[in-house]
Short mmCIF file of C-alpha atoms in Angstrom, two decimals:
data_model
loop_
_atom_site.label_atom_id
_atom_site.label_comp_id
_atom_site.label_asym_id
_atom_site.label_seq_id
_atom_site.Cartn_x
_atom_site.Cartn_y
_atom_site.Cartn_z
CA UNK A 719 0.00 0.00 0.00
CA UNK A 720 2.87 2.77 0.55
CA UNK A 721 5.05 1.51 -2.35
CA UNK A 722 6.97 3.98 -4.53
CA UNK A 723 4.49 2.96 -7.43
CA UNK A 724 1.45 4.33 -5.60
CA UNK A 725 2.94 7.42 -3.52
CA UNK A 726 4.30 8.50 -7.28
CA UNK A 727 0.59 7.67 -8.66
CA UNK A 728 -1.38 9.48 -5.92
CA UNK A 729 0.93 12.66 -6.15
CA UNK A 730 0.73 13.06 -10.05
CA UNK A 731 -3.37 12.23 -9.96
CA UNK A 732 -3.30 15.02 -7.07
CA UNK A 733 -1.16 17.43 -9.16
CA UNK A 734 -3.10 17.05 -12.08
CA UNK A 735 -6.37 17.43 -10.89
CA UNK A 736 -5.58 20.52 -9.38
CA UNK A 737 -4.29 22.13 -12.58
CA UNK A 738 -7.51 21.49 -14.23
CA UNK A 739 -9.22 22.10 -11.64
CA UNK A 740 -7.36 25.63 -11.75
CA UNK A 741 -7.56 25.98 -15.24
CA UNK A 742 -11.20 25.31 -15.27
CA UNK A 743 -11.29 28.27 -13.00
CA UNK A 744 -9.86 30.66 -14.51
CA UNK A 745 -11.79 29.97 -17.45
CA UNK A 746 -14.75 30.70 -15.49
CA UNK A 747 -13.47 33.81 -13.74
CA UNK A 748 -13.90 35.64 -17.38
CA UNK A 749 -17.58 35.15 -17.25
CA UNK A 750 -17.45 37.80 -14.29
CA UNK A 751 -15.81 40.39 -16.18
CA UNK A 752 -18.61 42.51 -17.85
CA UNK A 753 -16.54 44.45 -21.25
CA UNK A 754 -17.79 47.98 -22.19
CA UNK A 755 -15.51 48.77 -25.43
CA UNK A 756 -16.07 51.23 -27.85
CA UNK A 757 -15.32 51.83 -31.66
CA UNK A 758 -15.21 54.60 -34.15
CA UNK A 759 -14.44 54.12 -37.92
CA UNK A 760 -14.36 56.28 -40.85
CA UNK A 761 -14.30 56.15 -43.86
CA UNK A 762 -11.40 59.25 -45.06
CA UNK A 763 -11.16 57.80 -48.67
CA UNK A 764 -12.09 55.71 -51.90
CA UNK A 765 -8.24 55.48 -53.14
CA UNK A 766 -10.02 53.59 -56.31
CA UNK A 767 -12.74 51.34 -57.16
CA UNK A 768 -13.08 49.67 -60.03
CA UNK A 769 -14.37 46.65 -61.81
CA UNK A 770 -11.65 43.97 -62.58
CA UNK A 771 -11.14 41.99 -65.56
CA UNK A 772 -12.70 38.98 -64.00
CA UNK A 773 -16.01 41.07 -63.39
CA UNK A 774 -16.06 41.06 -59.65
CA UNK A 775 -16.07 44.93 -58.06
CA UNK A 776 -12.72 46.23 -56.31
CA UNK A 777 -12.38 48.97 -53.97
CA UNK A 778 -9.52 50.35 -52.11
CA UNK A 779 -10.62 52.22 -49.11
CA UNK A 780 -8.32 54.40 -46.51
CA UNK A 781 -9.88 53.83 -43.22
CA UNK A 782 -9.48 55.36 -39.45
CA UNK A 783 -10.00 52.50 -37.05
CA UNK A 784 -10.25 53.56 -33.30
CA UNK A 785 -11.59 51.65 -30.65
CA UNK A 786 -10.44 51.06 -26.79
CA UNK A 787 -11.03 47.43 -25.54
CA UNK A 788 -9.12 47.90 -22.66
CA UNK A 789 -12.05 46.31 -20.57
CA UNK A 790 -11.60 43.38 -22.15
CA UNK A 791 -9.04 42.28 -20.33
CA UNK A 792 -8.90 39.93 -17.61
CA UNK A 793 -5.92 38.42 -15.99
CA UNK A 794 -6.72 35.25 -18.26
CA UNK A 795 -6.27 37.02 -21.18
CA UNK A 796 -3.52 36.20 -23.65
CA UNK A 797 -4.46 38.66 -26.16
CA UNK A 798 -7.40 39.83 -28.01
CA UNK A 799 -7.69 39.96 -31.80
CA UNK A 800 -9.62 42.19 -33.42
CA UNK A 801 -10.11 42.76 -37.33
CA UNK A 802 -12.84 45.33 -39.41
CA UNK A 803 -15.19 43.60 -41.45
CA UNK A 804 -17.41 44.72 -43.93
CA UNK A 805 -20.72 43.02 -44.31
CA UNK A 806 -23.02 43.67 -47.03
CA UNK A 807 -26.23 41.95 -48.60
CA UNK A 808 -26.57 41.46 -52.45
CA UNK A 809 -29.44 39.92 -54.66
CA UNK A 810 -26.62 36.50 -54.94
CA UNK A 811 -25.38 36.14 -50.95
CA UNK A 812 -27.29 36.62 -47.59
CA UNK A 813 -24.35 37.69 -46.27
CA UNK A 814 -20.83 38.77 -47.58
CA UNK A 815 -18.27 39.65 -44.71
CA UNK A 816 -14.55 40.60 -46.16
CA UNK A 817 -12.27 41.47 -43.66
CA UNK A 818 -10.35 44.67 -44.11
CA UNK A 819 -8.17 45.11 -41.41
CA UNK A 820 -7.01 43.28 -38.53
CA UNK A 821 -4.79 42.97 -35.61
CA UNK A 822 -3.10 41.62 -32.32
CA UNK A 823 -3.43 43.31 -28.96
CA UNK A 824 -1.38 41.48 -26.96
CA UNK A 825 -1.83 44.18 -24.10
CA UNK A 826 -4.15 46.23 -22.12
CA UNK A 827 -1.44 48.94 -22.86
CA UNK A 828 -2.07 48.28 -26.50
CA UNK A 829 -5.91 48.26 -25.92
CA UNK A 830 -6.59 52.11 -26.41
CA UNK A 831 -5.61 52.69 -30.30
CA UNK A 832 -6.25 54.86 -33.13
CA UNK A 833 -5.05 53.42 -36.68
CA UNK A 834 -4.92 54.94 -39.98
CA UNK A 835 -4.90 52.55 -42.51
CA UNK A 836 -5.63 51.21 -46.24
CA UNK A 837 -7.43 48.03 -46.67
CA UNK A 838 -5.51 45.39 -45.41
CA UNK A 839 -7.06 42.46 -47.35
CA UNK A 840 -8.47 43.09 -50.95
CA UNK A 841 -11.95 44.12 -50.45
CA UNK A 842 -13.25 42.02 -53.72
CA UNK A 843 -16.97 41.45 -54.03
CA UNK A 844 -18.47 38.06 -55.55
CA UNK A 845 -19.64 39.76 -58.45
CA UNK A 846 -20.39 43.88 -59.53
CA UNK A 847 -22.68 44.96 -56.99
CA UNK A 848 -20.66 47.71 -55.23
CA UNK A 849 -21.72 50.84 -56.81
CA UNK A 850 -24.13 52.78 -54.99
CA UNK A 851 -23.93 49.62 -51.89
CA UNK A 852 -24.95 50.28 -48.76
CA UNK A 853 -22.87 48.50 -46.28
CA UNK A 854 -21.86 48.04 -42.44
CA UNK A 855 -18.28 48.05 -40.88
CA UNK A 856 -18.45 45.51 -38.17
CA UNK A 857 -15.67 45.86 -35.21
CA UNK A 858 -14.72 41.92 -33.90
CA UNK A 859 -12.84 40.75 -31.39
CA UNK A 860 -12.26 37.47 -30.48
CA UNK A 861 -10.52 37.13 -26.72
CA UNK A 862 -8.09 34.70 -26.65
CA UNK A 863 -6.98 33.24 -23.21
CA UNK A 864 -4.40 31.68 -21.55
CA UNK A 865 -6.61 28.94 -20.56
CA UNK A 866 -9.79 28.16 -21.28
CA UNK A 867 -12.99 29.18 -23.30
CA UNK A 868 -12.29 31.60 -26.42
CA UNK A 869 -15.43 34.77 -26.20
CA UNK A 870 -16.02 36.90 -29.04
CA UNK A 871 -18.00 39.56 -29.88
CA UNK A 872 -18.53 42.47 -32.33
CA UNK A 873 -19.67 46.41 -32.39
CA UNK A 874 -21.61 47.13 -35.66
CA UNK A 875 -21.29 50.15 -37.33
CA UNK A 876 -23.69 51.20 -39.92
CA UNK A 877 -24.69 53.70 -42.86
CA UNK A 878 -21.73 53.43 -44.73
CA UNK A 879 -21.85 54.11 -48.92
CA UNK A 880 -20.23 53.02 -51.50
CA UNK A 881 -19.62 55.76 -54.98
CA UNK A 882 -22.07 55.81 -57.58
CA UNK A 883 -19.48 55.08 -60.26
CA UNK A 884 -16.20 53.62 -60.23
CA UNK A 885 -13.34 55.79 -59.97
CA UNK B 1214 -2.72 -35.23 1.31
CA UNK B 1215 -6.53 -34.06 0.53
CA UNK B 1216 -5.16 -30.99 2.45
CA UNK B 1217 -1.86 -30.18 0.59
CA UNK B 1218 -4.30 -30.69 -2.42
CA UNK B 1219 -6.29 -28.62 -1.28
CA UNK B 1220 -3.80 -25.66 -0.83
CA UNK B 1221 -3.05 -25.62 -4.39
CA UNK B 1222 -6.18 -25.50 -5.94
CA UNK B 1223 -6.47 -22.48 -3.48
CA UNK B 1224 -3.05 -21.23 -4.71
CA UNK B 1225 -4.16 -22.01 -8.54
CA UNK B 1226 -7.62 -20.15 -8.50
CA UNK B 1227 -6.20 -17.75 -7.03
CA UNK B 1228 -3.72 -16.46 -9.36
CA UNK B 1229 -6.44 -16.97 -12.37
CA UNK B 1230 -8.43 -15.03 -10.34
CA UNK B 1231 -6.01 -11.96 -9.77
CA UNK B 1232 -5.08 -12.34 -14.10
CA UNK B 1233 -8.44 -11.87 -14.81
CA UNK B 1234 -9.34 -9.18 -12.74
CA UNK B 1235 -6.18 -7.49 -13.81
CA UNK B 1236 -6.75 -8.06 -17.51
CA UNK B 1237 -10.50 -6.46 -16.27
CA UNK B 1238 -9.14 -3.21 -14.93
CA UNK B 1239 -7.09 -3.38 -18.22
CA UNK B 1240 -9.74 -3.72 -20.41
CA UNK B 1241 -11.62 -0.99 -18.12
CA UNK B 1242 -8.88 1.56 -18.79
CA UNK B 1243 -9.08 0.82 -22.53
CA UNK B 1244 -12.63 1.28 -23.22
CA UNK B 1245 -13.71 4.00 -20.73
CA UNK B 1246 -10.73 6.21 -22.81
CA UNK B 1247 -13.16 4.83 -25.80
CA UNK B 1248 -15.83 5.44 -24.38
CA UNK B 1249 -14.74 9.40 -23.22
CA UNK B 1250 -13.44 9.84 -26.77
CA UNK B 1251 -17.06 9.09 -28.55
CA UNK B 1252 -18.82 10.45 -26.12
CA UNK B 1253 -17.13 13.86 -26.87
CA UNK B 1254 -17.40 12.90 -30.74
CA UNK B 1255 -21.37 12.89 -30.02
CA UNK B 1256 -21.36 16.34 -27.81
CA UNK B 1257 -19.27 18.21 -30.13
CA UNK B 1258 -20.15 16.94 -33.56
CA UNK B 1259 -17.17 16.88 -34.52
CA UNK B 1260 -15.06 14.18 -35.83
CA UNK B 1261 -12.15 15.00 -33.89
CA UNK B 1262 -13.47 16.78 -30.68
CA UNK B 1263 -9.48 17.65 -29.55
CA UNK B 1264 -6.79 18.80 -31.71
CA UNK B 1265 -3.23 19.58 -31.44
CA UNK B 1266 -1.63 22.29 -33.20
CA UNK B 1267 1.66 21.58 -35.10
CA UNK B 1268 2.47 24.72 -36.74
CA UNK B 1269 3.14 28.21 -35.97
CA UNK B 1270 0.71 29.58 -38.33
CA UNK B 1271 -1.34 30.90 -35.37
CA UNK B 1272 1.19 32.31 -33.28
CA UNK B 1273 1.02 34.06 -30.87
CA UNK B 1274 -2.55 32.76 -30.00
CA UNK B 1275 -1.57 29.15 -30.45
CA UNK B 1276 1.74 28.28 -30.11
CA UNK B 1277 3.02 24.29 -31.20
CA UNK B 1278 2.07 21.83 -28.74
CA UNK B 1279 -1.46 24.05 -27.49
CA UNK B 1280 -4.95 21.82 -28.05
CA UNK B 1281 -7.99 22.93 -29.17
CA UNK B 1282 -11.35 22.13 -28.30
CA UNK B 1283 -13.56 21.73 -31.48
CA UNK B 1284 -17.15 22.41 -31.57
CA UNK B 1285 -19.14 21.60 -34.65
CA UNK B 1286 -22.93 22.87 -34.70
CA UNK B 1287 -25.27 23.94 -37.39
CA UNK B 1288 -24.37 27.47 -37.06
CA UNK B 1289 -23.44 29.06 -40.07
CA UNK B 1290 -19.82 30.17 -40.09
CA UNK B 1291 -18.42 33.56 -40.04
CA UNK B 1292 -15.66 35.68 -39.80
CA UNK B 1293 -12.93 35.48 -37.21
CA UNK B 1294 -14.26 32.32 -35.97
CA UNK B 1295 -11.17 29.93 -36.04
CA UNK B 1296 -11.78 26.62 -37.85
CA UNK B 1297 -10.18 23.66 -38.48
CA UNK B 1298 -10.31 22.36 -42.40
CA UNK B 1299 -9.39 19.79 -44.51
CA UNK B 1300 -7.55 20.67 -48.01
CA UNK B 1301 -8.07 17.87 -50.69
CA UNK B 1302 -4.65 16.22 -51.13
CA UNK B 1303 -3.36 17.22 -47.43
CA UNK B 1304 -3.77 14.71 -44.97
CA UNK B 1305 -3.10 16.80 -42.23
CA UNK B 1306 -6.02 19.27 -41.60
CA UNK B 1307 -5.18 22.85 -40.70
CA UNK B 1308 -6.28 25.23 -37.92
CA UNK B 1309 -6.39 28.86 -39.15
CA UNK B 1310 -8.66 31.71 -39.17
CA UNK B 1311 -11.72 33.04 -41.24
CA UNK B 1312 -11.45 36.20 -43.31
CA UNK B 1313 -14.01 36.62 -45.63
CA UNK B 1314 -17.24 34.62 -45.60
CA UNK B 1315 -19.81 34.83 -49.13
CA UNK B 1316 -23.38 32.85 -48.25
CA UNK B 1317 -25.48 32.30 -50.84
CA UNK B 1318 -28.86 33.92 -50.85
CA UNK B 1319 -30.64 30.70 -52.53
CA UNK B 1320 -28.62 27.88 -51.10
CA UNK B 1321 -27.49 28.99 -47.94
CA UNK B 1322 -23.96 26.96 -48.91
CA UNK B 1323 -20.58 29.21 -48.04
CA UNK B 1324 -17.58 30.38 -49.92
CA UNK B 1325 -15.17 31.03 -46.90
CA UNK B 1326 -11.30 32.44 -47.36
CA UNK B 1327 -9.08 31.72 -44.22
CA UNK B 1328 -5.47 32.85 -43.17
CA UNK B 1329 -3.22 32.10 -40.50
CA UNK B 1330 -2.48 35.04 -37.70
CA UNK B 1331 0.81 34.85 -37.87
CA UNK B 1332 1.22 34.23 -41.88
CA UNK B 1333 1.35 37.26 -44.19
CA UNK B 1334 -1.27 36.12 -47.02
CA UNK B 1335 -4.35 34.33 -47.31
CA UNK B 1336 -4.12 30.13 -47.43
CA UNK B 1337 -5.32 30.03 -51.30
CA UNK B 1338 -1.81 28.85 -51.84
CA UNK B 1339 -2.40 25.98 -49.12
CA UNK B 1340 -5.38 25.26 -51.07
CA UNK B 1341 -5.83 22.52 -54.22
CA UNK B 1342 -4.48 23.67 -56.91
CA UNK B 1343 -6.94 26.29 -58.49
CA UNK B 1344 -9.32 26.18 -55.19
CA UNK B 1345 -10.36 29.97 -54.52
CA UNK B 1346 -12.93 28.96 -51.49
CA UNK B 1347 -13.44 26.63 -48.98
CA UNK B 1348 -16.78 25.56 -48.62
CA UNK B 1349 -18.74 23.62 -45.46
CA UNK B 1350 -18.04 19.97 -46.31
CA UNK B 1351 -13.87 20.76 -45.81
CA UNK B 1352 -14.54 21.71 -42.53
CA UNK B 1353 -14.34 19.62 -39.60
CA UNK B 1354 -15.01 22.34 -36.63
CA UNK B 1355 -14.70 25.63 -34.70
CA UNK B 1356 -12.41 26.19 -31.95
CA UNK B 1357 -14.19 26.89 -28.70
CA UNK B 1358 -11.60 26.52 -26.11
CA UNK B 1359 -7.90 25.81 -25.59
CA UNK B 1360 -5.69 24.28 -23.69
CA UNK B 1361 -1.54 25.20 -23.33
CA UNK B 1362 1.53 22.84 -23.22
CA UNK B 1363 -0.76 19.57 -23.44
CA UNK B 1364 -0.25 18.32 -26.63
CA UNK B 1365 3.27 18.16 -26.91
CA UNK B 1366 2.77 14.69 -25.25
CA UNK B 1367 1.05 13.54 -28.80
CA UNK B 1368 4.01 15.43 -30.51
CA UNK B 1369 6.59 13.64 -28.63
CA UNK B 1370 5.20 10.76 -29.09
CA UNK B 1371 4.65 10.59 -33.09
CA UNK B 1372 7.76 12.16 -33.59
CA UNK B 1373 10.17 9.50 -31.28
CA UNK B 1374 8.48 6.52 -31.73
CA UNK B 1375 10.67 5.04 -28.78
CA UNK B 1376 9.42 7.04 -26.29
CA UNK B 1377 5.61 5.43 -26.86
CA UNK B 1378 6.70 2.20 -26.60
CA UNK B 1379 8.63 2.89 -23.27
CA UNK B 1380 5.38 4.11 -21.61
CA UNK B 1381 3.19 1.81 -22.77
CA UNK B 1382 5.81 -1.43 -21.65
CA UNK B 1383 6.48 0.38 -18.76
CA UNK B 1384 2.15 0.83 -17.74
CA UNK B 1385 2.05 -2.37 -18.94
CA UNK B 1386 4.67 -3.83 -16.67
CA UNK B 1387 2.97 -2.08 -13.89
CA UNK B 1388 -0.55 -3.06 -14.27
CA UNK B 1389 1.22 -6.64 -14.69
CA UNK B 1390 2.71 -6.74 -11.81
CA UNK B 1391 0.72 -4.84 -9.08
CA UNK B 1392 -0.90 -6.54 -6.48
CA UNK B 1393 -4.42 -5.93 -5.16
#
């Protein structure tokens, strides 16, 4: 009953029950923390927009992305990412959601930022349906812990326009 | 004599009796792990409720050696979510993230475009050759939770074959030979 075998056995089921145990509760801590973040985007500039030779619409937009998630972290938080989408409807797709920009916070320092910026990922549609297209820009974050259960959530922005006519 | 008989009947029962119920608690280990492993394939939906990231695609959110917890319901999928897919003519399927999601008004199927975090372009070049989208049927699950540092035991295992074999002779050795 007190062999090596079994002190070694009870000591490592001990240990590891404890780390889950502690893991599972530190996942479960986040669900306390209550986020209030806040986003701003504009629109500054259609660089160009055009139709490509393939027949699907292009645009190249200059955005200002500013937002401050700081209250979205806990002390279980390994870093958030957060990326601009926009999401439009046309008479084809329910949905279309291209992402235009995105990035790491790996900090609540970080958290608190204001970013001028081009499209970071070709904002194509399926088709020509951009002229004149109403559309939204949709703020996401997805929190990314150290342990645990991945949240994510979004601010939506709407009332953005696209140009009558291509430029 | 009927009692020295007697003795070793006692003494040969006996050890039949401690084989089976060790080749019992054997067989118990075995299929409750079989039995855990379905019962998460049910929960999830998923074919592969747990995976283990091998790359550094997703760094810094997943580093080598992190597992993932898949979920797969009959939500539809959007952007940001991370999923894990299956390229035709890859055996090993890929965990990376969604950037631009096209539904179809009429269908309801998906056109879906992922990268990795940590990679500078999109994956069409992981892709089959000519492949611009992924649709639903390449992919296997969403990541819902994580879990750091645990899967390097996998790694270390597929990649030193030696070490496997060790720890399974050596748990077999001790379920062998322990007493009561």
């Amino acid at each position: 009953m007190h062999s090596f075998g079994y002190r070694a056995n009870a000591l490592l089921t001990l240990g590891v029950t404890v780390l889950a145990l502690m893991c599972a509760m530190a996942s479960l801590s986040d669900n306390i923390n209550v986020p209030s973040p806040s986003a701003n985007v504009q629109v500054l500039n259609v660089n160009w927009f055009q139709k490509q030779s393939n027949g699907n619409d292009e645009v190249s937009l200059t955005l200002n992305v500013s937002a401050d998630l700081r209250s979205m972290f806990t002390w279980n938080t390994k870093q958030v990412f957060v990326f601009l989408a926009a999401e439009y409807e046309t008479t084809k797709n329910s949905l279309n959601q291209v992402s235009l920009w995105d990035g790491i916070i790996p900090s609540k320092e970080h958290a608190k930022f204001s970013i001028h910026t081009t499209n970071k990922y070709r904002f194509t549609d399926q088709g020509s349906n951009l002229r004149g297209k109403e559309f939204n820009l949709t703020l996401h974050w997805h929190v990314m812990p150290k342990t645990g259960k991945m949240f994510a959530d979004k601010i939506v922005m709407t009332g953005y326009r696209m140009p009558e006519e291509y430029r | 004599m009927g009692w020295i008989g007697e003795t070793m009947d006692s003494i040969k029962s006996l050890q039949i009796r401690q084989v089976l119920t060790q080749a019992v608690s054997l067989g118990m280990i075995v299929t409750s792990a079989l039995i855990i492993w379905k019962a998460l394939m049910c929960i999830t939906g998923s074919e592969s409720p747990v995976v283990v990231v091998l790359s550094g695609s997703m760094e810094p959110g997943f580093k080598r050696g992190d597992i993932l917890f898949l979920h797969m319901s009959k939500d539809p999928i959007r952007a940001g979510e991370i999923v894990v897919f299956n390229v035709d003519g890859r055996e090993i399927p890929i965990v990376h993230r969604v950037i631009k999601v096209h539904e179809r008004q009429d269908t309801g199927e998906v056109d879906v475009l992922t990268k990795g975090d940590n990679n500078y372009g999109d994956d069409r070049l992981l892709y089959a050759h000519g492949q611009l989208w992924l649709q639903r049927h390449h992919i296997m699950g969403r990541a819902v939770g994580f879990l750091p540092y645990v899967g390097w035991v996998t790694i270390i295992m597929t990649e030193k074959p030696i070490i496997k074999y060790i720890l399974i002779g050596a748990l077999g050795l001790l379920v062998i030979t322990s007493k009561d």
